[in-house]
Amino acid sequence: LITVPGVINLDFADVRTIMSQGGAALLALGVASGENRAVEAAQQAISSRLLDITIDGARGILFNVTGGPDLTLHEVDEAASMIKRTADPTVNLIFGAVIDETLGDEVRITVIATGFDKPRVQVPPTQLAFVEAVDREPLELPNVAVVDDVEIPAFLEGRL
């Protein structure tokens, strides 16, 4: 994201700004080609069907659109609009655009989203197991000899 020069560059300050939102962060990637490729890649990036995670409600989003020489700013704008619709209304949205001659008709969108109000992954409640107490005899520990003639290193003397 920040190491490749582009039409619209992203730098470390942009990443720091988004990550300063705190909380959980989501990193996602979408890839598409053909008609509506930018919108399809954005849709893939903002919702993972495998993980059942979306960027809904994110207050900080950084995304980068990488495409071949035929990538237009109109496509970048369409992707930005789709991403912005799913985020918090007050989202801080930062984006970049890169031309990569090797991609041809393909568009790749990388998204970093932060500032979620609630946990992104719903964890099922833990099942508690109750175990009855077992009466046992107290455990006898062997006597430990205290050795006073051990040298203590100088850097530890004040800490003990």
Short mmCIF file of N, CA and C in Angstrom, two decimals:
data_model
loop_
_atom_site.label_atom_id
_atom_site.label_comp_id
_atom_site.label_asym_id
_atom_site.label_seq_id
_atom_site.Cartn_x
_atom_site.Cartn_y
_atom_site.Cartn_z
N LEU A 1 0.81 -1.20 0.00
CA LEU A 1 0.00 0.00 0.00
C LEU A 1 0.84 1.26 0.00
N ILE A 2 1.83 1.32 0.88
CA ILE A 2 2.57 2.57 1.03
C ILE A 2 3.91 2.57 0.31
N THR A 3 4.32 1.43 -0.23
CA THR A 3 5.64 1.37 -0.87
C THR A 3 5.58 1.52 -2.38
N VAL A 4 4.41 1.44 -2.97
CA VAL A 4 4.28 1.51 -4.42
C VAL A 4 3.78 2.89 -4.82
N PRO A 5 4.55 3.61 -5.65
CA PRO A 5 4.06 4.92 -6.09
C PRO A 5 2.86 4.76 -7.01
N GLY A 6 1.94 5.72 -6.92
CA GLY A 6 0.73 5.61 -7.73
C GLY A 6 0.23 6.95 -8.21
N VAL A 7 -0.93 6.92 -8.83
CA VAL A 7 -1.60 8.14 -9.28
C VAL A 7 -2.00 8.96 -8.06
N ILE A 8 -2.54 8.29 -7.05
CA ILE A 8 -2.86 8.90 -5.76
C ILE A 8 -2.13 8.06 -4.71
N ASN A 9 -1.11 8.63 -4.08
CA ASN A 9 -0.25 7.88 -3.17
C ASN A 9 -0.82 7.80 -1.76
N LEU A 10 -0.52 6.69 -1.11
CA LEU A 10 -0.77 6.51 0.32
C LEU A 10 0.59 6.46 1.00
N ASP A 11 0.68 6.97 2.22
CA ASP A 11 1.93 6.90 2.95
C ASP A 11 1.68 6.43 4.39
N PHE A 12 2.77 6.35 5.16
CA PHE A 12 2.65 5.84 6.52
C PHE A 12 1.76 6.73 7.38
N ALA A 13 1.75 8.02 7.13
CA ALA A 13 0.89 8.92 7.90
C ALA A 13 -0.58 8.57 7.70
N ASP A 14 -0.95 8.14 6.49
CA ASP A 14 -2.33 7.72 6.23
C ASP A 14 -2.67 6.47 7.03
N VAL A 15 -1.75 5.51 7.04
CA VAL A 15 -1.97 4.27 7.80
C VAL A 15 -2.08 4.60 9.29
N ARG A 16 -1.21 5.45 9.79
CA ARG A 16 -1.24 5.83 11.21
C ARG A 16 -2.55 6.53 11.56
N THR A 17 -3.04 7.40 10.67
CA THR A 17 -4.30 8.10 10.92
C THR A 17 -5.45 7.12 11.07
N ILE A 18 -5.52 6.13 10.20
CA ILE A 18 -6.60 5.15 10.25
C ILE A 18 -6.45 4.24 11.46
N MET A 19 -5.24 3.80 11.74
CA MET A 19 -5.02 2.89 12.86
C MET A 19 -5.22 3.59 14.21
N SER A 20 -5.15 4.91 14.25
CA SER A 20 -5.35 5.63 15.51
C SER A 20 -6.80 5.58 15.97
N GLN A 21 -7.71 5.08 15.13
CA GLN A 21 -9.11 4.92 15.54
C GLN A 21 -9.22 3.91 16.67
N GLY A 22 -8.25 3.01 16.77
CA GLY A 22 -8.22 2.03 17.85
C GLY A 22 -9.20 0.88 17.62
N GLY A 23 -9.18 -0.05 18.54
CA GLY A 23 -10.07 -1.20 18.46
C GLY A 23 -9.61 -2.21 17.44
N ALA A 24 -10.54 -3.05 17.04
CA ALA A 24 -10.24 -4.09 16.07
C ALA A 24 -9.98 -3.48 14.71
N ALA A 25 -9.18 -4.17 13.91
CA ALA A 25 -8.90 -3.74 12.54
C ALA A 25 -9.19 -4.89 11.60
N LEU A 26 -9.64 -4.56 10.42
CA LEU A 26 -9.96 -5.55 9.40
C LEU A 26 -9.14 -5.24 8.17
N LEU A 27 -8.43 -6.23 7.65
CA LEU A 27 -7.67 -6.10 6.41
C LEU A 27 -8.31 -7.04 5.41
N ALA A 28 -8.68 -6.51 4.24
CA ALA A 28 -9.39 -7.33 3.26
C ALA A 28 -8.91 -7.00 1.86
N LEU A 29 -9.12 -7.94 0.95
CA LEU A 29 -8.70 -7.79 -0.44
C LEU A 29 -9.81 -8.26 -1.35
N GLY A 30 -10.05 -7.51 -2.41
CA GLY A 30 -11.03 -7.89 -3.43
C GLY A 30 -10.38 -7.82 -4.79
N VAL A 31 -10.69 -8.79 -5.65
CA VAL A 31 -10.12 -8.84 -7.00
C VAL A 31 -11.24 -9.14 -7.98
N ALA A 32 -11.29 -8.37 -9.07
CA ALA A 32 -12.31 -8.60 -10.10
C ALA A 32 -11.79 -8.11 -11.45
N SER A 33 -12.44 -8.60 -12.50
CA SER A 33 -12.12 -8.14 -13.85
C SER A 33 -13.40 -8.07 -14.65
N GLY A 34 -13.33 -7.43 -15.81
CA GLY A 34 -14.50 -7.30 -16.66
C GLY A 34 -15.30 -6.06 -16.34
N GLU A 35 -16.56 -6.06 -16.78
CA GLU A 35 -17.44 -4.92 -16.56
C GLU A 35 -17.75 -4.79 -15.06
N ASN A 36 -17.82 -3.58 -14.56
CA ASN A 36 -18.08 -3.29 -13.14
C ASN A 36 -17.02 -3.90 -12.22
N ARG A 37 -15.81 -4.03 -12.71
CA ARG A 37 -14.74 -4.68 -11.94
C ARG A 37 -14.40 -3.96 -10.65
N ALA A 38 -14.41 -2.64 -10.65
CA ALA A 38 -14.07 -1.89 -9.43
C ALA A 38 -15.14 -2.09 -8.36
N VAL A 39 -16.40 -2.06 -8.75
CA VAL A 39 -17.50 -2.24 -7.80
C VAL A 39 -17.48 -3.67 -7.25
N GLU A 40 -17.25 -4.65 -8.13
CA GLU A 40 -17.21 -6.05 -7.68
C GLU A 40 -16.03 -6.29 -6.74
N ALA A 41 -14.87 -5.72 -7.06
CA ALA A 41 -13.70 -5.88 -6.19
C ALA A 41 -13.95 -5.21 -4.84
N ALA A 42 -14.60 -4.05 -4.85
CA ALA A 42 -14.93 -3.37 -3.59
C ALA A 42 -15.90 -4.20 -2.77
N GLN A 43 -16.89 -4.80 -3.43
CA GLN A 43 -17.87 -5.64 -2.73
C GLN A 43 -17.19 -6.84 -2.08
N GLN A 44 -16.26 -7.46 -2.80
CA GLN A 44 -15.51 -8.58 -2.23
C GLN A 44 -14.70 -8.14 -1.01
N ALA A 45 -14.09 -6.96 -1.11
CA ALA A 45 -13.22 -6.50 -0.03
C ALA A 45 -13.99 -6.10 1.22
N ILE A 46 -15.19 -5.58 1.07
CA ILE A 46 -15.91 -5.08 2.25
C ILE A 46 -16.75 -6.14 2.93
N SER A 47 -16.90 -7.30 2.33
CA SER A 47 -17.66 -8.36 2.98
C SER A 47 -17.04 -9.71 2.66
N SER A 48 -16.70 -10.44 3.70
CA SER A 48 -16.13 -11.77 3.54
C SER A 48 -17.21 -12.80 3.83
N ARG A 49 -17.59 -13.53 2.80
CA ARG A 49 -18.61 -14.56 3.00
C ARG A 49 -18.08 -15.73 3.81
N LEU A 50 -16.79 -15.98 3.71
CA LEU A 50 -16.22 -17.10 4.46
C LEU A 50 -16.17 -16.80 5.96
N LEU A 51 -15.83 -15.57 6.32
CA LEU A 51 -15.69 -15.22 7.73
C LEU A 51 -16.93 -14.56 8.31
N ASP A 52 -17.89 -14.22 7.47
CA ASP A 52 -19.11 -13.53 7.89
C ASP A 52 -18.76 -12.23 8.61
N ILE A 53 -17.85 -11.47 7.99
CA ILE A 53 -17.40 -10.20 8.54
C ILE A 53 -17.59 -9.11 7.50
N THR A 54 -18.03 -7.93 7.93
CA THR A 54 -18.15 -6.79 7.03
C THR A 54 -17.50 -5.58 7.69
N ILE A 55 -17.43 -4.47 6.94
CA ILE A 55 -16.87 -3.24 7.50
C ILE A 55 -17.96 -2.31 8.00
N ASP A 56 -19.16 -2.83 8.17
CA ASP A 56 -20.28 -2.00 8.64
C ASP A 56 -19.90 -1.24 9.90
N GLY A 57 -20.10 0.06 9.89
CA GLY A 57 -19.87 0.88 11.07
C GLY A 57 -18.44 1.30 11.31
N ALA A 58 -17.52 0.98 10.40
CA ALA A 58 -16.13 1.39 10.59
C ALA A 58 -16.02 2.91 10.53
N ARG A 59 -15.22 3.48 11.45
CA ARG A 59 -15.05 4.93 11.48
C ARG A 59 -13.75 5.38 10.81
N GLY A 60 -12.90 4.43 10.45
CA GLY A 60 -11.66 4.75 9.74
C GLY A 60 -11.42 3.71 8.66
N ILE A 61 -11.30 4.15 7.41
CA ILE A 61 -11.07 3.21 6.31
C ILE A 61 -9.99 3.77 5.40
N LEU A 62 -9.00 2.94 5.11
CA LEU A 62 -7.99 3.25 4.12
C LEU A 62 -8.12 2.18 3.05
N PHE A 63 -8.21 2.59 1.79
CA PHE A 63 -8.25 1.58 0.74
C PHE A 63 -7.43 2.03 -0.45
N ASN A 64 -6.95 1.05 -1.19
CA ASN A 64 -6.13 1.30 -2.37
C ASN A 64 -6.70 0.51 -3.54
N VAL A 65 -6.83 1.18 -4.67
CA VAL A 65 -7.31 0.54 -5.90
C VAL A 65 -6.11 0.41 -6.83
N THR A 66 -5.82 -0.82 -7.26
CA THR A 66 -4.74 -1.07 -8.20
C THR A 66 -5.33 -1.69 -9.44
N GLY A 67 -5.01 -1.11 -10.59
CA GLY A 67 -5.55 -1.62 -11.85
C GLY A 67 -4.56 -1.46 -12.98
N GLY A 68 -4.94 -2.00 -14.13
CA GLY A 68 -4.11 -1.89 -15.32
C GLY A 68 -4.14 -0.48 -15.88
N PRO A 69 -3.51 -0.30 -17.05
CA PRO A 69 -3.43 1.04 -17.64
C PRO A 69 -4.79 1.64 -18.01
N ASP A 70 -5.82 0.82 -18.08
CA ASP A 70 -7.15 1.33 -18.43
C ASP A 70 -8.00 1.70 -17.21
N LEU A 71 -7.42 1.67 -16.01
CA LEU A 71 -8.15 2.06 -14.79
C LEU A 71 -8.48 3.55 -14.86
N THR A 72 -9.74 3.88 -14.59
CA THR A 72 -10.15 5.29 -14.62
C THR A 72 -10.46 5.79 -13.22
N LEU A 73 -10.40 7.10 -13.04
CA LEU A 73 -10.76 7.68 -11.75
C LEU A 73 -12.25 7.52 -11.48
N HIS A 74 -13.05 7.38 -12.53
CA HIS A 74 -14.48 7.11 -12.35
C HIS A 74 -14.67 5.76 -11.65
N GLU A 75 -13.89 4.75 -12.04
CA GLU A 75 -13.97 3.44 -11.38
C GLU A 75 -13.54 3.55 -9.92
N VAL A 76 -12.49 4.32 -9.65
CA VAL A 76 -12.03 4.52 -8.28
C VAL A 76 -13.14 5.18 -7.46
N ASP A 77 -13.82 6.17 -8.05
CA ASP A 77 -14.91 6.86 -7.37
C ASP A 77 -16.08 5.91 -7.08
N GLU A 78 -16.40 5.03 -8.04
CA GLU A 78 -17.48 4.05 -7.81
C GLU A 78 -17.14 3.13 -6.65
N ALA A 79 -15.89 2.68 -6.59
CA ALA A 79 -15.46 1.81 -5.49
C ALA A 79 -15.54 2.56 -4.16
N ALA A 80 -15.10 3.82 -4.16
CA ALA A 80 -15.14 4.63 -2.93
C ALA A 80 -16.57 4.82 -2.45
N SER A 81 -17.49 5.05 -3.38
CA SER A 81 -18.90 5.25 -3.01
C SER A 81 -19.48 3.99 -2.36
N MET A 82 -19.15 2.83 -2.94
CA MET A 82 -19.66 1.58 -2.37
C MET A 82 -19.10 1.35 -0.97
N ILE A 83 -17.83 1.59 -0.80
CA ILE A 83 -17.20 1.38 0.50
C ILE A 83 -17.76 2.36 1.53
N LYS A 84 -17.95 3.61 1.13
CA LYS A 84 -18.45 4.63 2.06
C LYS A 84 -19.87 4.35 2.51
N ARG A 85 -20.69 3.77 1.64
CA ARG A 85 -22.09 3.47 2.00
C ARG A 85 -22.19 2.48 3.16
N THR A 86 -21.23 1.59 3.30
CA THR A 86 -21.32 0.57 4.35
C THR A 86 -20.69 1.01 5.66
N ALA A 87 -19.95 2.10 5.64
CA ALA A 87 -19.23 2.55 6.83
C ALA A 87 -20.08 3.49 7.67
N ASP A 88 -19.51 3.91 8.79
CA ASP A 88 -20.15 4.90 9.66
C ASP A 88 -20.33 6.20 8.87
N PRO A 89 -21.43 6.94 9.10
CA PRO A 89 -21.64 8.19 8.36
C PRO A 89 -20.52 9.22 8.55
N THR A 90 -19.79 9.14 9.66
CA THR A 90 -18.71 10.10 9.91
C THR A 90 -17.33 9.50 9.60
N VAL A 91 -17.29 8.51 8.72
CA VAL A 91 -16.05 7.79 8.43
C VAL A 91 -14.95 8.72 7.92
N ASN A 92 -13.73 8.43 8.34
CA ASN A 92 -12.55 9.08 7.79
C ASN A 92 -12.06 8.14 6.69
N LEU A 93 -12.28 8.51 5.44
CA LEU A 93 -12.00 7.65 4.29
C LEU A 93 -10.79 8.19 3.55
N ILE A 94 -9.73 7.39 3.46
CA ILE A 94 -8.51 7.77 2.75
C ILE A 94 -8.28 6.72 1.67
N PHE A 95 -7.97 7.17 0.45
CA PHE A 95 -7.79 6.19 -0.62
C PHE A 95 -6.59 6.53 -1.48
N GLY A 96 -6.13 5.52 -2.19
CA GLY A 96 -5.05 5.67 -3.14
C GLY A 96 -5.38 4.92 -4.41
N ALA A 97 -4.67 5.23 -5.48
CA ALA A 97 -4.87 4.55 -6.77
C ALA A 97 -3.51 4.33 -7.42
N VAL A 98 -3.31 3.11 -7.92
CA VAL A 98 -2.04 2.72 -8.52
C VAL A 98 -2.31 2.07 -9.87
N ILE A 99 -1.48 2.41 -10.85
CA ILE A 99 -1.52 1.75 -12.16
C ILE A 99 -0.41 0.71 -12.18
N ASP A 100 -0.78 -0.54 -12.45
CA ASP A 100 0.17 -1.64 -12.56
C ASP A 100 -0.01 -2.25 -13.94
N GLU A 101 0.98 -2.07 -14.79
CA GLU A 101 0.90 -2.51 -16.20
C GLU A 101 0.66 -4.01 -16.32
N THR A 102 1.06 -4.79 -15.32
CA THR A 102 0.95 -6.25 -15.41
C THR A 102 -0.45 -6.79 -15.12
N LEU A 103 -1.34 -5.96 -14.62
CA LEU A 103 -2.66 -6.45 -14.22
C LEU A 103 -3.63 -6.61 -15.38
N GLY A 104 -3.42 -5.91 -16.46
CA GLY A 104 -4.35 -6.03 -17.59
C GLY A 104 -5.73 -5.53 -17.21
N ASP A 105 -6.74 -6.41 -17.31
CA ASP A 105 -8.13 -6.04 -17.06
C ASP A 105 -8.51 -6.18 -15.58
N GLU A 106 -7.59 -6.62 -14.76
CA GLU A 106 -7.89 -6.92 -13.36
C GLU A 106 -7.80 -5.67 -12.47
N VAL A 107 -8.67 -5.60 -11.46
CA VAL A 107 -8.62 -4.54 -10.44
C VAL A 107 -8.52 -5.21 -9.08
N ARG A 108 -7.60 -4.70 -8.26
CA ARG A 108 -7.42 -5.20 -6.90
C ARG A 108 -7.69 -4.05 -5.93
N ILE A 109 -8.48 -4.34 -4.91
CA ILE A 109 -8.77 -3.34 -3.89
C ILE A 109 -8.38 -3.91 -2.53
N THR A 110 -7.52 -3.18 -1.83
CA THR A 110 -7.10 -3.54 -0.48
C THR A 110 -7.74 -2.55 0.48
N VAL A 111 -8.36 -3.07 1.54
CA VAL A 111 -9.08 -2.23 2.51
C VAL A 111 -8.54 -2.51 3.91
N ILE A 112 -8.28 -1.44 4.65
CA ILE A 112 -8.01 -1.53 6.09
C ILE A 112 -9.10 -0.72 6.77
N ALA A 113 -9.85 -1.37 7.65
CA ALA A 113 -10.96 -0.70 8.35
C ALA A 113 -10.74 -0.81 9.85
N THR A 114 -11.00 0.29 10.57
CA THR A 114 -10.83 0.34 12.02
C THR A 114 -11.96 1.15 12.65
N GLY A 115 -11.95 1.20 13.98
CA GLY A 115 -12.91 2.04 14.70
C GLY A 115 -14.28 1.43 14.81
N PHE A 116 -14.35 0.14 15.00
CA PHE A 116 -15.63 -0.54 15.16
C PHE A 116 -16.12 -0.36 16.59
N ASP A 117 -17.44 -0.17 16.76
CA ASP A 117 -18.01 -0.02 18.10
C ASP A 117 -18.17 -1.35 18.81
N LYS A 118 -18.40 -2.41 18.08
CA LYS A 118 -18.64 -3.71 18.68
C LYS A 118 -17.66 -4.72 18.09
N PRO A 119 -17.48 -5.86 18.73
CA PRO A 119 -16.57 -6.87 18.20
C PRO A 119 -17.03 -7.33 16.82
N ARG A 120 -16.07 -7.58 15.95
CA ARG A 120 -16.36 -7.99 14.58
C ARG A 120 -16.80 -9.45 14.49
N VAL A 121 -16.25 -10.30 15.30
CA VAL A 121 -16.58 -11.72 15.24
C VAL A 121 -17.39 -12.08 16.48
N GLN A 122 -18.53 -12.67 16.27
CA GLN A 122 -19.38 -13.06 17.39
C GLN A 122 -18.90 -14.41 17.92
N VAL A 123 -18.46 -14.44 19.16
CA VAL A 123 -17.96 -15.67 19.78
C VAL A 123 -19.08 -16.28 20.60
N PRO A 124 -19.37 -17.58 20.40
CA PRO A 124 -20.43 -18.20 21.19
C PRO A 124 -20.06 -18.23 22.66
N PRO A 125 -21.07 -18.13 23.55
CA PRO A 125 -20.77 -18.15 24.98
C PRO A 125 -20.07 -19.45 25.37
N THR A 126 -19.18 -19.33 26.32
CA THR A 126 -18.42 -20.49 26.79
C THR A 126 -19.33 -21.42 27.57
N GLN A 127 -19.16 -22.71 27.33
CA GLN A 127 -19.92 -23.69 28.09
C GLN A 127 -19.17 -23.97 29.38
N LEU A 128 -19.86 -23.85 30.49
CA LEU A 128 -19.25 -24.07 31.78
C LEU A 128 -19.48 -25.51 32.23
N ALA A 129 -18.44 -26.11 32.76
CA ALA A 129 -18.55 -27.46 33.29
C ALA A 129 -18.38 -27.37 34.81
N PHE A 130 -19.30 -27.97 35.53
CA PHE A 130 -19.23 -27.96 36.99
C PHE A 130 -18.67 -29.30 37.45
N VAL A 131 -17.68 -29.22 38.31
CA VAL A 131 -17.02 -30.42 38.82
C VAL A 131 -17.20 -30.42 40.33
N GLU A 132 -17.60 -31.56 40.86
CA GLU A 132 -17.77 -31.65 42.31
C GLU A 132 -16.41 -31.68 42.98
N ALA A 133 -16.35 -31.09 44.17
CA ALA A 133 -15.10 -31.04 44.92
C ALA A 133 -14.71 -32.44 45.37
N VAL A 134 -13.43 -32.70 45.36
CA VAL A 134 -12.91 -33.99 45.78
C VAL A 134 -12.10 -33.77 47.06
N ASP A 135 -12.40 -34.57 48.11
CA ASP A 135 -11.65 -34.46 49.36
C ASP A 135 -10.33 -35.19 49.20
N ARG A 136 -9.25 -34.48 49.49
CA ARG A 136 -7.92 -35.08 49.40
C ARG A 136 -7.12 -34.67 50.63
N GLU A 137 -6.13 -35.47 50.92
CA GLU A 137 -5.20 -35.14 51.99
C GLU A 137 -4.31 -33.99 51.51
N PRO A 138 -3.90 -33.12 52.44
CA PRO A 138 -3.01 -32.02 52.04
C PRO A 138 -1.72 -32.57 51.44
N LEU A 139 -1.24 -31.92 50.45
CA LEU A 139 -0.02 -32.32 49.76
C LEU A 139 1.19 -31.89 50.59
N GLU A 140 2.07 -32.85 50.85
CA GLU A 140 3.28 -32.53 51.61
C GLU A 140 4.38 -32.16 50.65
N LEU A 141 4.98 -31.00 50.88
CA LEU A 141 6.09 -30.55 50.05
C LEU A 141 7.40 -30.85 50.75
N PRO A 142 8.41 -31.26 50.00
CA PRO A 142 9.71 -31.51 50.64
C PRO A 142 10.31 -30.19 51.11
N ASN A 143 11.12 -30.30 52.18
CA ASN A 143 11.79 -29.11 52.70
C ASN A 143 12.78 -28.59 51.67
N VAL A 144 12.81 -27.28 51.53
CA VAL A 144 13.74 -26.65 50.59
C VAL A 144 14.80 -25.95 51.42
N ALA A 145 16.04 -26.25 51.11
CA ALA A 145 17.14 -25.63 51.86
C ALA A 145 17.36 -24.21 51.35
N VAL A 146 17.56 -23.29 52.28
CA VAL A 146 17.86 -21.90 51.92
C VAL A 146 19.37 -21.75 51.92
N VAL A 147 19.89 -21.26 50.82
CA VAL A 147 21.33 -21.10 50.69
C VAL A 147 21.65 -19.61 50.77
N ASP A 148 22.46 -19.23 51.77
CA ASP A 148 22.79 -17.82 51.95
C ASP A 148 24.08 -17.42 51.24
N ASP A 149 24.84 -18.38 50.78
CA ASP A 149 26.14 -18.03 50.21
C ASP A 149 26.10 -17.88 48.68
N VAL A 150 24.93 -17.64 48.12
CA VAL A 150 24.81 -17.46 46.67
C VAL A 150 25.09 -16.01 46.34
N GLU A 151 25.93 -15.79 45.34
CA GLU A 151 26.23 -14.42 44.92
C GLU A 151 25.09 -13.89 44.06
N ILE A 152 24.67 -12.67 44.37
CA ILE A 152 23.62 -12.02 43.59
C ILE A 152 24.29 -11.04 42.65
N PRO A 153 24.00 -11.12 41.35
CA PRO A 153 24.61 -10.17 40.40
C PRO A 153 24.28 -8.74 40.80
N ALA A 154 25.18 -7.82 40.49
CA ALA A 154 25.04 -6.43 40.90
C ALA A 154 23.76 -5.79 40.37
N PHE A 155 23.38 -6.13 39.15
CA PHE A 155 22.19 -5.50 38.57
C PHE A 155 20.90 -5.98 39.22
N LEU A 156 20.94 -7.10 39.99
CA LEU A 156 19.75 -7.60 40.67
C LEU A 156 19.71 -7.24 42.15
N GLU A 157 20.78 -6.76 42.71
CA GLU A 157 20.85 -6.52 44.15
C GLU A 157 19.75 -5.60 44.65
N GLY A 158 19.46 -4.52 43.96
CA GLY A 158 18.45 -3.57 44.42
C GLY A 158 17.03 -4.06 44.20
N ARG A 159 16.83 -5.07 43.39
CA ARG A 159 15.49 -5.55 43.05
C ARG A 159 15.00 -6.65 43.97
N LEU A 160 15.89 -7.29 44.70
CA LEU A 160 15.48 -8.41 45.54
C LEU A 160 15.18 -7.99 46.94
#
